[in-house]
mmCIF file of C-alpha atoms in Angstrom:
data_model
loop_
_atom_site.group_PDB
_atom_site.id
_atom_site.type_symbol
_atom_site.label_atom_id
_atom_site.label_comp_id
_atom_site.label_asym_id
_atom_site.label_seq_id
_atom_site.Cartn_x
_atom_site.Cartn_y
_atom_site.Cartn_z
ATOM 1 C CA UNK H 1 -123.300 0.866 -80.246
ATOM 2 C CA UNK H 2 -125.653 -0.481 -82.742
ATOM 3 C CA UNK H 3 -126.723 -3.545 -80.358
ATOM 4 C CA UNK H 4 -127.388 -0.635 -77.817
ATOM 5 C CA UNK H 5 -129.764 0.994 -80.879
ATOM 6 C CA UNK H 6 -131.316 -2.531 -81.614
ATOM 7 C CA UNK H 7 -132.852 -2.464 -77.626
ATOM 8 C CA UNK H 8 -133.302 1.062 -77.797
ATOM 9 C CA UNK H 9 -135.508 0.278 -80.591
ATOM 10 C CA UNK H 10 -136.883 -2.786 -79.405
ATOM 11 C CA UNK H 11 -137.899 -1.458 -75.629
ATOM 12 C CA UNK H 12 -139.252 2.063 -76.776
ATOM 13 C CA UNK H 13 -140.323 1.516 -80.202
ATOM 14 C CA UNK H 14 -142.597 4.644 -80.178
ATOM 15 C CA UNK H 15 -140.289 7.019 -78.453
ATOM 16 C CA UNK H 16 -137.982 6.027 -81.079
ATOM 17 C CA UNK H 17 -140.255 6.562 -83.950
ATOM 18 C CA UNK H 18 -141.284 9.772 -82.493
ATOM 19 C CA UNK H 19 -137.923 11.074 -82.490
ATOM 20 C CA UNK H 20 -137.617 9.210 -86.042
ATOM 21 C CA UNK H 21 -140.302 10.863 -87.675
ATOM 22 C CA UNK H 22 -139.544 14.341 -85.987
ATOM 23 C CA UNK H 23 -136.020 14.222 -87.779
ATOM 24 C CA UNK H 24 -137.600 13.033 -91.232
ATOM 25 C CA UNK H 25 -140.209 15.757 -91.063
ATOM 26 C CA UNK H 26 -138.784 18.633 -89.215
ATOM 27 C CA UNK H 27 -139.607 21.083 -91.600
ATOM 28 C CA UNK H 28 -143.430 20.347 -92.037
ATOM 29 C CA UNK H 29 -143.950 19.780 -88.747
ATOM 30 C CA UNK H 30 -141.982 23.459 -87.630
ATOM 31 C CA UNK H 31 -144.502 25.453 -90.088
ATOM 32 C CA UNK H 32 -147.737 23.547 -88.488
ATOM 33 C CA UNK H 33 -146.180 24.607 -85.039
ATOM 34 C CA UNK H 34 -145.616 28.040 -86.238
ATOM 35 C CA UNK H 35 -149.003 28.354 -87.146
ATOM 36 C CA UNK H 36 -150.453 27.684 -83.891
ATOM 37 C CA UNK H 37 -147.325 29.272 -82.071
ATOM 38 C CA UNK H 38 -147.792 32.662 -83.870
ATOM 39 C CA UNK H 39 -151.606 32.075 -83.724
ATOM 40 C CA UNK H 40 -151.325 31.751 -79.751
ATOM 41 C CA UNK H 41 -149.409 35.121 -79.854
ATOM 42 C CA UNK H 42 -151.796 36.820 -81.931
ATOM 43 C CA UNK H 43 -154.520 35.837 -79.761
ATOM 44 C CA UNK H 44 -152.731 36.958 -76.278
ATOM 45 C CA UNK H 45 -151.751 40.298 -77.304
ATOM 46 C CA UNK H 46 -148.496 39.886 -78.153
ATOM 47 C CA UNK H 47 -148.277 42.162 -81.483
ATOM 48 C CA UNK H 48 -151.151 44.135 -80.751
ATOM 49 C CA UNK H 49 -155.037 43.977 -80.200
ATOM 50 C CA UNK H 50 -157.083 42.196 -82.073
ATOM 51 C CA UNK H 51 -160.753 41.374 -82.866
ATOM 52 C CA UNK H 52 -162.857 39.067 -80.931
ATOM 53 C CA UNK H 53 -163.858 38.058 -84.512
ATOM 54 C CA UNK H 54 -160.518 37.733 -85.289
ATOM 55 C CA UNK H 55 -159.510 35.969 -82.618
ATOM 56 C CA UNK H 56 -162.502 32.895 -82.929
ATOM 57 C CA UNK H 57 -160.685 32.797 -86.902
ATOM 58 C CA UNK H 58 -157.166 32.126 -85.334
ATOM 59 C CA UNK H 59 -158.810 29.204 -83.104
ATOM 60 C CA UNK H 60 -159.935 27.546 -85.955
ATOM 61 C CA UNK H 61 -156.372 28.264 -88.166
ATOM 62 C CA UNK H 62 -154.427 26.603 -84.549
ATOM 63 C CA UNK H 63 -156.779 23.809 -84.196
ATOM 64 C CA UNK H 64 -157.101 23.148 -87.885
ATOM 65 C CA UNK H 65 -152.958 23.359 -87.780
ATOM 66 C CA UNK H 66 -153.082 20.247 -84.851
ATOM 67 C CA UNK H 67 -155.779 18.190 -86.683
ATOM 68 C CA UNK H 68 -153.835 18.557 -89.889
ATOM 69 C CA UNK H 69 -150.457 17.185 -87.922
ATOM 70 C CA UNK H 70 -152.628 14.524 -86.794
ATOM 71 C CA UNK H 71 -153.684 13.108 -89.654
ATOM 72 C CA UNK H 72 -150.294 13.817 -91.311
ATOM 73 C CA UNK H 73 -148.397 11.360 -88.539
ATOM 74 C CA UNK H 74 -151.428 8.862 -88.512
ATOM 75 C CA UNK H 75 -151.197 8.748 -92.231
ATOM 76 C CA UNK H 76 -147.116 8.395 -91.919
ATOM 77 C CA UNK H 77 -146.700 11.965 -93.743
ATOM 78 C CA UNK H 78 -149.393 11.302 -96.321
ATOM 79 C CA UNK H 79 -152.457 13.293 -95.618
ATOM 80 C CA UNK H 80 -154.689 10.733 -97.437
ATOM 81 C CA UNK H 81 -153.365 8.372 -96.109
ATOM 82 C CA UNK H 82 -154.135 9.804 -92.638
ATOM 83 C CA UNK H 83 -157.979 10.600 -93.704
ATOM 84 C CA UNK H 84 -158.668 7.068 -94.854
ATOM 85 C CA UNK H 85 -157.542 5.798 -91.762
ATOM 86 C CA UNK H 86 -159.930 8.125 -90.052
ATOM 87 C CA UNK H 87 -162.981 7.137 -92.465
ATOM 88 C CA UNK H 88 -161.740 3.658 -92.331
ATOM 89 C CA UNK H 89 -161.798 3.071 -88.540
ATOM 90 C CA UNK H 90 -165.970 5.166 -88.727
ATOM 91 C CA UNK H 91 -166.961 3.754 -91.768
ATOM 92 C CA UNK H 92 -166.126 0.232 -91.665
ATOM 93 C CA UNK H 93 -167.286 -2.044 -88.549
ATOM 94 C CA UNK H 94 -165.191 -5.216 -89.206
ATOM 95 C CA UNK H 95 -161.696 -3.260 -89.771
ATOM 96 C CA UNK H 96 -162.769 -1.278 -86.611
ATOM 97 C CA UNK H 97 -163.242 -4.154 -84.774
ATOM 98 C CA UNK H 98 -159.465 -5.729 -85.786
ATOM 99 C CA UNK H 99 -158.344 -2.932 -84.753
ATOM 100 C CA UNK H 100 -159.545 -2.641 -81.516
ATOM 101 C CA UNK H 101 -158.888 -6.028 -81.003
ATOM 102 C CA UNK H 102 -155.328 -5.792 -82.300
ATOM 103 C CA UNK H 103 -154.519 -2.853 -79.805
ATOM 104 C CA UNK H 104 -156.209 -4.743 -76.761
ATOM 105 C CA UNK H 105 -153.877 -7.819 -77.716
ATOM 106 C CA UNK H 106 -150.321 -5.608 -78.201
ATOM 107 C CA UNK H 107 -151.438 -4.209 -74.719
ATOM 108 C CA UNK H 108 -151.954 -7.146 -72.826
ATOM 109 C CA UNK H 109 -148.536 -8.149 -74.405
ATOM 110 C CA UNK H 110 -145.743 -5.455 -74.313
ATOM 111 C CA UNK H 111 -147.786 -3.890 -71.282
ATOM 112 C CA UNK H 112 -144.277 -2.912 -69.872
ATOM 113 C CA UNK H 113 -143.275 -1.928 -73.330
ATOM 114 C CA UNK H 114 -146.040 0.559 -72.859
ATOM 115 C CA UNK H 115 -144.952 1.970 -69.408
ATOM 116 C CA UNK H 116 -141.196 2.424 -69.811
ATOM 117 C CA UNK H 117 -142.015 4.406 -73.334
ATOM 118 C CA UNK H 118 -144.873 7.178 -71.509
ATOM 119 C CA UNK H 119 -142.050 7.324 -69.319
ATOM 120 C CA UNK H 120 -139.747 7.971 -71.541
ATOM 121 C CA UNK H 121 -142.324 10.466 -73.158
ATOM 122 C CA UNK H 122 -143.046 12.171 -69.978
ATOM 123 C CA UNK H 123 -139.060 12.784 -69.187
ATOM 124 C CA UNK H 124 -138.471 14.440 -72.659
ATOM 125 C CA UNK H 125 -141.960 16.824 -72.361
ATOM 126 C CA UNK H 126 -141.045 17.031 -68.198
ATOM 127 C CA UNK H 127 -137.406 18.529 -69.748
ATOM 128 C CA UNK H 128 -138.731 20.949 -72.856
ATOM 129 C CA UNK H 129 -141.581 22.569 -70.221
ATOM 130 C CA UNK H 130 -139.138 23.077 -67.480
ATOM 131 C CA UNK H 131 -136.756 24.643 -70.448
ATOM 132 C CA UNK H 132 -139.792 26.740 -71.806
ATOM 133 C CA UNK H 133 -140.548 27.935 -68.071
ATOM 134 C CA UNK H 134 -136.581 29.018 -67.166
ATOM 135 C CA UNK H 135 -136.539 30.480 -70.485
ATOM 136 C CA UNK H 136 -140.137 32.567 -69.476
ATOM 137 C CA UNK H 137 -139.159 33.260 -66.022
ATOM 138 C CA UNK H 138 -135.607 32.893 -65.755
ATOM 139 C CA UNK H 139 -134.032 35.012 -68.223
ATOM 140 C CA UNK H 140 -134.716 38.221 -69.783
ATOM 141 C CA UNK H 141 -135.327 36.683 -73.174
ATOM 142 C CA UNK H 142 -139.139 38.288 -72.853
ATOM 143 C CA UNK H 143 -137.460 41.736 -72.261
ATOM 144 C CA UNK H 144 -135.109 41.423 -74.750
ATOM 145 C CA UNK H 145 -138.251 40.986 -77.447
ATOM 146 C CA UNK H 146 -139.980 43.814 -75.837
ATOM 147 C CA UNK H 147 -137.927 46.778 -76.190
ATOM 148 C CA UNK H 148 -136.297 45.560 -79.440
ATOM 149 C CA UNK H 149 -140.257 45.924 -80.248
ATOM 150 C CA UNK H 150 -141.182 42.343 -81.364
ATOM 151 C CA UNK H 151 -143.481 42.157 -78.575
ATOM 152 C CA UNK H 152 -145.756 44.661 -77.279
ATOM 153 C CA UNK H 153 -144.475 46.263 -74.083
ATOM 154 C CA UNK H 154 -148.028 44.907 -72.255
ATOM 155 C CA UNK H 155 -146.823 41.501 -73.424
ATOM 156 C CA UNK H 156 -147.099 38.951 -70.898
ATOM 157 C CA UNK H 157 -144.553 35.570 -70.049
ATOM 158 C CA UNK H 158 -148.027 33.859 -71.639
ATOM 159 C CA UNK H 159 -147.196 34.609 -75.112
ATOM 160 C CA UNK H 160 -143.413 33.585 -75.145
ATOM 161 C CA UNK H 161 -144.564 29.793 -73.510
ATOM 162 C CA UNK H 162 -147.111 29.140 -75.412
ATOM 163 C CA UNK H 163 -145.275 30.444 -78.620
ATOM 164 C CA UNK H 164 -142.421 27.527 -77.552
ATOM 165 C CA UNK H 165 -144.655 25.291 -76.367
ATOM 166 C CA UNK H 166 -146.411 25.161 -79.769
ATOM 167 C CA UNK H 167 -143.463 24.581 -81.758
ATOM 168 C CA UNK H 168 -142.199 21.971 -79.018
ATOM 169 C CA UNK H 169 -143.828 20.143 -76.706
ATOM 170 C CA UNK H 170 -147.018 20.152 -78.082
ATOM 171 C CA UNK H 171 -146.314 18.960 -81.221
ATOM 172 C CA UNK H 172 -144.199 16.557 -79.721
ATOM 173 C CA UNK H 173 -147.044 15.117 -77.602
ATOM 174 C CA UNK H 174 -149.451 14.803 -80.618
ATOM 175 C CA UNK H 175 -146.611 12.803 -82.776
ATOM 176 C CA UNK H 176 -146.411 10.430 -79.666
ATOM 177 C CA UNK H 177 -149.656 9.727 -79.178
ATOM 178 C CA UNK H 178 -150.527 9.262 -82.681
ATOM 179 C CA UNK H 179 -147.597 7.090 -83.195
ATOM 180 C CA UNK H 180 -148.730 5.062 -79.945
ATOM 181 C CA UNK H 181 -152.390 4.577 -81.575
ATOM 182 C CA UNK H 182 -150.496 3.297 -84.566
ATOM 183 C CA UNK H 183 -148.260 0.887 -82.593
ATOM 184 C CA UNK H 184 -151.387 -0.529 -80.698
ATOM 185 C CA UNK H 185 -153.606 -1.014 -83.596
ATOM 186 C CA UNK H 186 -151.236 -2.591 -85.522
ATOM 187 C CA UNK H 187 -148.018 -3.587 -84.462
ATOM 188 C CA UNK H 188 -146.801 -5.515 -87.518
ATOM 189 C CA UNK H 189 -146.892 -2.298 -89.972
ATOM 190 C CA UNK H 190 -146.173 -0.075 -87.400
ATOM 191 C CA UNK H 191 -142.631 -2.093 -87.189
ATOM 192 C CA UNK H 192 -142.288 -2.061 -90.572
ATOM 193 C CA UNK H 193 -142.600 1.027 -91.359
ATOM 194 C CA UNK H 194 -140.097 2.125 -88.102
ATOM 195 C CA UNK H 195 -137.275 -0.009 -89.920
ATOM 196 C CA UNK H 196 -137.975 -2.488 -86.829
ATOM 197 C CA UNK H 197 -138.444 -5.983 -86.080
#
């Protein structure tokens, strides 16, 4: 079992950390999905009308609510962190550079490394859409929240995906691509940091 881990590890080092860091930070990472799930179902209709006004406020509150889960995985849950990486990678030319340079070299390297984990990636999010759809279109989940009158009855399937997909998939994608920046620029603390070798 644990040699099967150490290869698991080893051949998909940022699926694994993805999964890693979703299970360390579950609970963080379910309120910034909630945000931009229940923003989402604000914005189609599901609990009522709103404001065009409104509505351009709840863009900014979702895409504020990805940007800030961005910079919380890129900074490995510290938000500082996160921004000084950011200002680091604009600000400073030569650091920039190694880094660039660093990610070029880890591609040209674990190239197949790189394949077999988007593949990975693209199983899982193929999985939690096609769960998110049967849920949508499959079962009478959607019904069940109108007439119990947590949806308006004009409601569409829209609002119940992108609801899950917010607290799922999407967040899910972000944390793998962020991690995958991470892994490219700089493998060495990236593996540290994963508990890997």
């Amino acid at each position: 079992m644990l040699s099967i881990s150490v290869k698991y590890t080893k051949d998909m080092p940022v699926l694994y950390k993805t999964f890693h860091f979703i299970r360390n930070h579950f609970s963080t990472l379910l309120a910034l999905g909630l945000i931009a799930a229940f923003g989402r179902v604000l914005q189609l209709g599901g609990f009522g009308q709103i404001s065009p006004v409104f509505n351009s406020v709840l863009e900014v509150v979702i895409q504020s609510s990805r940007i800030f889960l961005f910079v919380f995985v890129l900074g490995e849950s510290n938000i500082w962190k996160g921004w000084n990486q950011i200002l680091r990678f604009f600000t400073q030319k030569k650091s920039r550079k190694l880094q660039l340079r660093s990610a070029l070299t880890t591609f040209k390297q674990k190239w197949l490394i790189i394949i077999v984990s988007l593949s990975g990636y693209s199983f899982f999010a193929f999985l939690m859409n096609y769960l998110i759809d049967a849920s949508a279109y499959q079962t009478c989940f959607l019904l069940h929240l109108k007439t119990n009158n947590i949806l308006e009855t004009t409601a569409s399937e829209w609002s119940m995906l992108l609801f899950l997909k917010n607290i799922s998939v999407i967040p899910f994608t972000i944390i793998f691509e962020t991690l995958l920046i991470l892994w490219l620029s700089n493998n060495t603390r990236f593996a540290s940091a994963a508990g890997m070798s």
